[in-house]
Amino acid sequence: MKLTLKRNLIEFYDYVSVIPLFFYIGLIYQSLCQREIRPFLFAIYILLSDIFVSLLKRFPYPKNSPFYIHTRRPKGASRCDYLSRNTEYSDESPGFPSGHMTTTALFSTYQMMNHPTLNYIIIHGLLVIVMGMARYYKKCHTLLQIGTGTLLGIGFGLLYVFGETYFNGHYT
């Protein structure tokens, strides 16, 4: 019974890990349907933050550094990319910080700041929590990697909201 339950959770978390792709698709779709540039620019901003996180993961930490162990994925990491198509990851592959968490926290922060209602806060707060659980239970990231990715996402989200507010106040 435990193996079946664990397998079902992993399959559920595989689906959860695909959610950030829907942010891109939804924003581009919204931009095309409403003929607005703002959602498209936000999708580009999310993509740029994802590229920044990818560059952070590629930073060459020396193996003798005490921080090196925290930059690697946990043992047993599997199906850690967006479409869960890869099998096993090496514990030598980079995982710091979590890109899924950065993207999810960025999108959720933006939504909560633009729609500060209880419903939006609960839905997007739960989205961040479930994504963190998915990344942890799939053994794709440690809690440090998940927390750092979340904090980066919140920071990027706040930066975008404040930048957008400043731009709209001065140039529109």
Coordinates of N, CA and C in Angstrom, one line a residue:
M1 N 0.8 -1.2 0.0 CA 0.0 0.0 0.0 C 0.9 1.3 0.0
K2 N 1.9 1.3 0.8 CA 2.8 2.5 0.8 C 3.4 2.8 -0.5
L3 N 3.9 1.7 -1.2 CA 4.5 2.0 -2.5 C 3.5 2.6 -3.5
T4 N 2.3 2.1 -3.5 CA 1.3 2.7 -4.4 C 1.0 4.1 -4.0
L5 N 0.9 4.4 -2.8 CA 0.6 5.8 -2.3 C 1.7 6.7 -2.7
K6 N 3.0 6.2 -2.4 CA 4.1 7.0 -2.8 C 4.2 7.3 -4.3
R7 N 3.9 6.3 -5.1 CA 4.0 6.4 -6.5 C 2.9 7.4 -7.0
N8 N 1.7 7.4 -6.4 CA 0.7 8.3 -6.8 C 1.1 9.7 -6.4
L9 N 1.7 9.9 -5.3 CA 2.2 11.2 -4.9 C 3.2 11.8 -5.9
I10 N 4.1 10.9 -6.3 CA 5.2 11.3 -7.2 C 4.5 11.7 -8.5
E11 N 3.5 10.9 -9.0 CA 2.8 11.3 -10.2 C 2.1 12.6 -10.1
F12 N 1.4 12.8 -8.9 CA 0.8 14.1 -8.7 C 1.8 15.2 -8.7
Y13 N 2.9 15.0 -8.0 CA 3.9 16.1 -8.0 C 4.6 16.3 -9.4
D14 N 4.6 15.3 -10.2 CA 5.1 15.5 -11.6 C 4.2 16.5 -12.3
Y15 N 2.9 16.4 -12.1 CA 1.9 17.3 -12.7 C 2.1 18.7 -12.1
V16 N 2.3 18.8 -10.8 CA 2.5 20.1 -10.2 C 3.7 20.8 -10.8
S17 N 4.7 20.0 -11.0 CA 6.0 20.6 -11.5 C 5.9 21.2 -12.9
V18 N 4.8 20.9 -13.6 CA 4.6 21.5 -15.0 C 3.8 22.9 -14.9
I19 N 3.3 23.2 -13.7 CA 2.5 24.4 -13.6 C 3.2 25.7 -14.1
P20 N 4.5 25.9 -13.8 CA 5.2 27.1 -14.3 C 5.1 27.3 -15.8
L21 N 5.0 26.2 -16.6 CA 4.9 26.4 -18.0 C 3.5 27.0 -18.4
F22 N 2.5 26.8 -17.6 CA 1.2 27.4 -17.8 C 1.2 28.9 -17.6
F23 N 2.2 29.4 -16.7 CA 2.3 30.8 -16.5 C 2.7 31.5 -17.9
Y24 N 3.7 30.9 -18.5 CA 4.1 31.4 -19.8 C 3.0 31.4 -20.8
I25 N 2.4 30.2 -21.0 CA 1.4 30.0 -22.0 C 0.2 30.9 -21.7
G26 N -0.2 31.0 -20.5 CA -1.4 31.9 -20.1 C -1.1 33.3 -20.4
L27 N 0.1 33.8 -20.0 CA 0.4 35.2 -20.3 C 0.5 35.5 -21.8
I28 N 1.1 34.7 -22.5 CA 1.2 34.9 -24.0 C -0.2 34.8 -24.6
Y29 N -1.0 33.9 -24.2 CA -2.4 33.8 -24.7 C -3.2 35.1 -24.3
Q30 N -3.0 35.5 -23.1 CA -3.7 36.7 -22.7 C -3.3 37.9 -23.5
S31 N -2.0 38.0 -23.7 CA -1.4 39.1 -24.5 C -2.0 39.1 -26.0
L32 N -2.1 37.9 -26.6 CA -2.6 37.8 -27.9 C -4.1 38.1 -28.0
C33 N -4.9 37.6 -27.0 CA -6.3 37.7 -27.0 C -6.7 39.2 -26.7
Q34 N -6.0 39.8 -25.8 CA -6.4 41.2 -25.4 C -5.6 42.2 -26.2
R35 N -4.7 41.8 -27.0 CA -3.9 42.7 -27.8 C -3.2 43.7 -26.9
E36 N -2.6 43.2 -25.8 CA -1.9 44.0 -24.8 C -0.5 43.5 -24.8
I37 N 0.4 44.4 -24.5 CA 1.8 44.1 -24.4 C 2.2 43.7 -23.0
R38 N 1.5 44.2 -22.0 CA 1.9 44.0 -20.6 C 2.0 42.5 -20.2
P39 N 1.1 41.6 -20.5 CA 1.3 40.2 -20.2 C 2.5 39.6 -20.9
F40 N 2.7 40.0 -22.1 CA 3.8 39.4 -22.8 C 5.2 39.9 -22.2
L41 N 5.2 41.2 -21.8 CA 6.4 41.7 -21.1 C 6.6 41.0 -19.8
F42 N 5.6 40.6 -19.1 CA 5.7 39.9 -17.8 C 6.2 38.5 -18.1
A43 N 5.7 37.9 -19.1 CA 6.3 36.5 -19.5 C 7.7 36.6 -19.8
I44 N 8.2 37.6 -20.5 CA 9.6 37.8 -20.8 C 10.4 38.0 -19.5
Y45 N 9.8 38.8 -18.6 CA 10.5 39.0 -17.3 C 10.7 37.7 -16.6
I46 N 9.6 36.9 -16.6 CA 9.7 35.6 -15.9 C 10.8 34.8 -16.5
L47 N 10.8 34.8 -17.9 CA 11.9 34.0 -18.6 C 13.3 34.5 -18.3
L48 N 13.4 35.8 -18.1 CA 14.8 36.4 -17.8 C 15.2 36.0 -16.4
S49 N 14.2 35.9 -15.4 CA 14.5 35.5 -14.1 C 14.9 34.0 -14.1
D50 N 14.2 33.2 -15.0 CA 14.6 31.8 -15.1 C 16.0 31.6 -15.6
I51 N 16.3 32.5 -16.6 CA 17.7 32.4 -17.1 C 18.7 32.8 -16.1
F52 N 18.4 33.8 -15.2 CA 19.3 34.2 -14.1 C 19.5 33.1 -13.2
V53 N 18.4 32.4 -12.8 CA 18.6 31.2 -11.9 C 19.4 30.1 -12.6
S54 N 19.2 29.9 -13.9 CA 20.0 28.9 -14.6 C 21.5 29.2 -14.5
L55 N 21.8 30.5 -14.7 CA 23.2 31.0 -14.6 C 23.7 30.8 -13.2
L56 N 22.9 31.0 -12.2 CA 23.3 30.8 -10.8 C 23.7 29.3 -10.5
K57 N 22.9 28.4 -11.2 CA 23.1 27.0 -11.0 C 24.4 26.6 -11.7
R58 N 24.8 27.3 -12.7 CA 26.1 27.0 -13.4 C 27.3 27.6 -12.8
F59 N 27.1 28.4 -11.7 CA 28.3 29.0 -11.1 C 29.3 27.9 -10.6
P60 N 30.5 28.0 -11.0 CA 31.5 27.0 -10.6 C 32.0 27.0 -9.2
Y61 N 31.2 26.4 -8.3 CA 31.7 26.3 -6.9 C 32.8 25.3 -6.8
P62 N 33.9 25.6 -6.1 CA 34.9 24.6 -5.9 C 34.4 23.4 -5.1
K63 N 34.9 22.2 -5.4 CA 34.4 21.0 -4.6 C 34.8 21.1 -3.2
N64 N 35.9 21.7 -2.9 CA 36.3 21.8 -1.5 C 35.7 22.9 -0.7
S65 N 34.8 23.7 -1.3 CA 34.0 24.8 -0.7 C 33.0 24.1 0.3
P66 N 32.8 24.7 1.5 CA 31.7 24.1 2.3 C 30.3 24.4 1.8
F67 N 30.2 25.3 0.8 CA 28.9 25.6 0.2 C 28.6 24.6 -0.9
Y68 N 29.6 23.9 -1.4 CA 29.4 23.1 -2.6 C 28.3 22.1 -2.4
I69 N 28.3 21.4 -1.3 CA 27.3 20.4 -1.0 C 25.9 20.9 -1.0
H70 N 25.7 22.2 -0.7 CA 24.3 22.8 -0.7 C 23.9 23.2 -2.1
T71 N 24.8 23.2 -3.0 CA 24.4 23.6 -4.4 C 24.0 22.4 -5.3
R72 N 24.2 21.2 -4.8 CA 24.0 20.0 -5.5 C 22.6 19.4 -5.2
R73 N 22.0 18.7 -6.2 CA 20.7 18.1 -5.9 C 20.9 16.9 -4.9
P74 N 19.8 16.6 -4.2 CA 19.9 15.5 -3.2 C 20.0 14.2 -4.0
K75 N 20.5 13.2 -3.3 CA 20.6 11.8 -3.8 C 19.2 11.3 -4.1
G76 N 19.0 10.7 -5.2 CA 17.7 10.1 -5.6 C 16.8 11.1 -6.4
A77 N 17.4 12.2 -6.8 CA 16.6 13.2 -7.6 C 16.3 12.6 -9.0
S78 N 15.0 12.7 -9.3 CA 14.6 12.2 -10.6 C 13.4 13.0 -11.2
R79 N 13.4 13.0 -12.5 CA 12.3 13.8 -13.3 C 12.2 15.2 -12.7
C80 N 13.3 15.9 -12.8 CA 13.3 17.3 -12.2 C 13.1 18.4 -13.2
D81 N 13.0 18.1 -14.5 CA 12.8 19.2 -15.4 C 11.3 19.5 -15.5
Y82 N 10.9 20.5 -16.3 CA 9.5 20.9 -16.4 C 8.6 19.8 -16.9
L83 N 9.0 19.0 -17.8 CA 8.1 18.0 -18.3 C 8.3 16.6 -17.7
S84 N 9.1 16.5 -16.7 CA 9.4 15.2 -16.0 C 9.8 14.1 -16.9
R85 N 10.6 14.4 -18.0 CA 10.9 13.4 -18.9 C 12.3 12.8 -18.7
N86 N 13.1 13.5 -17.9 CA 14.4 12.9 -17.6 C 14.3 11.9 -16.4
T87 N 15.1 10.9 -16.4 CA 15.1 9.9 -15.4 C 15.9 10.4 -14.2
E88 N 17.0 9.7 -13.9 CA 17.8 10.0 -12.7 C 18.7 11.2 -12.9
Y89 N 18.9 12.0 -11.9 CA 19.9 13.0 -11.9 C 21.0 12.6 -11.0
S90 N 22.2 13.1 -11.2 CA 23.3 12.8 -10.4 C 23.3 13.7 -9.2
D91 N 23.8 13.3 -8.1 CA 23.9 14.2 -6.9 C 25.0 15.2 -7.2
E92 N 25.6 15.2 -8.3 CA 26.6 16.2 -8.7 C 25.9 17.3 -9.6
S93 N 24.7 17.1 -10.0 CA 24.1 18.1 -10.9 C 23.6 19.3 -10.0
P94 N 23.7 20.5 -10.6 CA 23.3 21.7 -9.8 C 21.8 21.8 -9.5
G95 N 21.5 22.3 -8.3 CA 20.1 22.5 -8.0 C 19.8 23.7 -7.2
F96 N 20.9 24.6 -7.0 CA 20.7 25.8 -6.2 C 20.7 27.0 -7.1
P97 N 19.7 27.8 -7.0 CA 18.4 27.7 -6.3 C 17.4 27.0 -7.2
S98 N 16.2 26.7 -6.6 CA 15.1 26.1 -7.4 C 14.5 27.0 -8.4
G99 N 14.6 26.7 -9.6 CA 14.0 27.6 -10.7 C 12.5 27.5 -10.6
H100 N 11.9 26.3 -10.4 CA 10.5 26.1 -10.3 C 9.9 27.1 -9.2
M101 N 10.6 27.1 -8.0 CA 10.2 27.9 -6.9 C 10.3 29.4 -7.3
T102 N 11.4 29.8 -7.9 CA 11.5 31.2 -8.3 C 10.4 31.6 -9.2
T103 N 10.1 30.8 -10.2 CA 9.1 31.2 -11.2 C 7.7 31.2 -10.5
T104 N 7.4 30.2 -9.7 CA 6.1 30.2 -9.0 C 5.9 31.3 -8.0
A105 N 7.0 31.6 -7.2 CA 6.9 32.7 -6.2 C 6.8 34.0 -6.9
L106 N 7.5 34.2 -8.0 CA 7.5 35.5 -8.8 C 6.0 35.7 -9.3
F107 N 5.5 34.7 -10.0 CA 4.1 34.8 -10.5 C 3.1 35.1 -9.4
S108 N 3.2 34.3 -8.3 CA 2.3 34.4 -7.2 C 2.4 35.8 -6.5
T109 N 3.6 36.3 -6.3 CA 3.8 37.6 -5.7 C 3.2 38.7 -6.6
Y110 N 3.4 38.6 -7.9 CA 2.8 39.6 -8.8 C 1.3 39.6 -8.7
Q111 N 0.7 38.4 -8.7 CA -0.8 38.2 -8.6 C -1.3 38.8 -7.3
M112 N -0.6 38.4 -6.2 CA -1.1 38.9 -4.9 C -1.0 40.4 -4.7
M113 N 0.1 41.0 -5.3 CA 0.2 42.4 -5.2 C -0.8 43.2 -6.0
N114 N -1.1 42.6 -7.2 CA -2.1 43.3 -8.1 C -3.5 43.0 -7.7
H115 N -3.8 41.9 -7.0 CA -5.1 41.5 -6.5 C -5.1 41.2 -5.0
P116 N -4.9 42.2 -4.2 CA -4.7 41.8 -2.7 C -6.0 41.4 -2.0
T117 N -6.7 40.4 -2.5 CA -7.9 39.9 -1.9 C -7.5 38.6 -1.2
L118 N -8.3 38.2 -0.3 CA -8.1 37.0 0.5 C -8.0 35.7 -0.4
N119 N -8.9 35.7 -1.4 CA -8.9 34.6 -2.4 C -7.6 34.4 -3.1
Y120 N -7.1 35.5 -3.6 CA -5.8 35.5 -4.4 C -4.7 35.1 -3.4
I121 N -4.7 35.6 -2.2 CA -3.6 35.3 -1.3 C -3.6 33.9 -0.9
I122 N -4.8 33.3 -0.7 CA -4.9 31.9 -0.3 C -4.5 31.0 -1.5
I123 N -5.0 31.3 -2.7 CA -4.8 30.4 -3.8 C -3.3 30.4 -4.2
H124 N -2.7 31.6 -4.3 CA -1.3 31.7 -4.7 C -0.3 31.3 -3.6
G125 N -0.7 31.5 -2.3 CA 0.1 31.0 -1.2 C 0.1 29.5 -1.2
L126 N -1.1 28.8 -1.5 CA -1.1 27.4 -1.6 C -0.3 26.9 -2.8
L127 N -0.4 27.6 -3.9 CA 0.4 27.2 -5.1 C 1.9 27.1 -4.8
V128 N 2.4 28.1 -4.0 CA 3.8 28.1 -3.7 C 4.1 27.0 -2.7
I129 N 3.3 26.7 -1.8 CA 3.5 25.6 -0.8 C 3.5 24.3 -1.5
V130 N 2.5 24.1 -2.4 CA 2.4 22.8 -3.1 C 3.6 22.6 -4.0
M131 N 4.0 23.7 -4.7 CA 5.2 23.5 -5.6 C 6.4 23.2 -4.8
G132 N 6.6 23.8 -3.6 CA 7.7 23.5 -2.7 C 7.7 22.0 -2.3
M133 N 6.5 21.6 -1.9 CA 6.3 20.1 -1.6 C 6.7 19.2 -2.7
A134 N 6.2 19.6 -3.9 CA 6.5 18.8 -5.1 C 8.0 18.7 -5.3
R135 N 8.7 19.8 -5.2 CA 10.2 19.8 -5.5 C 10.9 19.0 -4.4
Y136 N 10.4 19.1 -3.2 CA 11.0 18.4 -2.1 C 10.8 16.9 -2.1
Y137 N 9.5 16.5 -2.3 CA 9.2 15.1 -2.3 C 9.7 14.3 -3.6
K138 N 9.9 15.0 -4.6 CA 10.5 14.4 -5.8 C 12.1 14.3 -5.6
K139 N 12.6 14.9 -4.5 CA 14.0 14.9 -4.2 C 14.8 15.7 -5.3
C140 N 14.1 16.7 -5.8 CA 14.8 17.6 -6.8 C 15.6 18.7 -6.1
H141 N 15.2 19.1 -4.9 CA 15.8 20.1 -4.2 C 15.8 19.9 -2.7
T142 N 16.7 20.5 -2.0 CA 16.7 20.5 -0.6 C 15.9 21.7 -0.1
L143 N 15.6 21.8 1.2 CA 14.8 22.9 1.7 C 15.5 24.2 1.5
L144 N 16.8 24.2 1.7 CA 17.6 25.5 1.4 C 17.4 25.9 0.0
Q145 N 17.5 25.0 -1.0 CA 17.3 25.4 -2.4 C 15.9 25.9 -2.7
I146 N 14.9 25.2 -2.1 CA 13.5 25.7 -2.2 C 13.3 27.0 -1.6
G147 N 13.8 27.2 -0.4 CA 13.7 28.5 0.3 C 14.4 29.6 -0.5
T148 N 15.6 29.4 -0.9 CA 16.3 30.4 -1.7 C 15.6 30.8 -3.0
G149 N 15.1 29.8 -3.7 CA 14.3 30.0 -4.9 C 13.1 30.8 -4.6
T150 N 12.4 30.5 -3.5 CA 11.2 31.2 -3.2 C 11.5 32.7 -2.9
L151 N 12.5 32.9 -2.1 CA 12.9 34.3 -1.8 C 13.3 35.1 -3.0
L152 N 14.1 34.4 -3.9 CA 14.4 35.1 -5.2 C 13.2 35.5 -5.9
G153 N 12.2 34.5 -6.0 CA 11.0 34.8 -6.7 C 10.2 35.9 -6.1
I154 N 10.1 36.0 -4.8 CA 9.4 37.1 -4.1 C 10.1 38.4 -4.5
G155 N 11.4 38.4 -4.4 CA 12.2 39.6 -4.7 C 12.0 40.1 -6.1
F156 N 12.1 39.1 -7.1 CA 11.8 39.5 -8.5 C 10.4 39.9 -8.7
G157 N 9.4 39.3 -8.0 CA 8.0 39.7 -8.2 C 7.8 41.2 -7.6
L158 N 8.4 41.4 -6.5 CA 8.2 42.8 -5.9 C 8.9 43.8 -6.8
L159 N 10.1 43.5 -7.3 CA 10.8 44.4 -8.2 C 10.0 44.7 -9.4
Y160 N 9.3 43.7 -10.0 CA 8.5 43.9 -11.2 C 7.3 44.8 -10.9
V161 N 6.6 44.5 -9.7 CA 5.5 45.3 -9.4 C 5.9 46.7 -9.1
F162 N 6.9 47.0 -8.4 CA 7.3 48.3 -8.1 C 7.8 49.0 -9.4
G163 N 8.5 48.3 -10.2 CA 9.0 48.9 -11.5 C 7.8 49.2 -12.4
E164 N 6.9 48.4 -12.4 CA 5.7 48.6 -13.3 C 4.9 49.8 -12.7
T165 N 4.8 49.9 -11.4 CA 4.1 51.1 -10.8 C 4.8 52.3 -11.1
Y166 N 6.2 52.3 -10.9 CA 7.0 53.5 -11.2 C 6.8 53.9 -12.7
F167 N 6.9 52.9 -13.6 CA 6.8 53.2 -15.0 C 5.5 53.8 -15.4
N168 N 4.4 53.2 -14.8 CA 3.1 53.7 -15.1 C 2.8 55.1 -14.5
G169 N 3.4 55.4 -13.4 CA 3.3 56.7 -12.8 C 4.0 57.8 -13.5
H170 N 5.1 57.4 -14.2 CA 6.0 58.5 -14.8 C 5.9 58.5 -16.3
Y171 N 5.5 57.5 -16.9 CA 5.5 57.5 -18.4 C 4.2 57.2 -19.1
T172 N 3.1 57.2 -18.4 CA 1.9 56.9 -19.1 C 0.9 58.1 -18.9

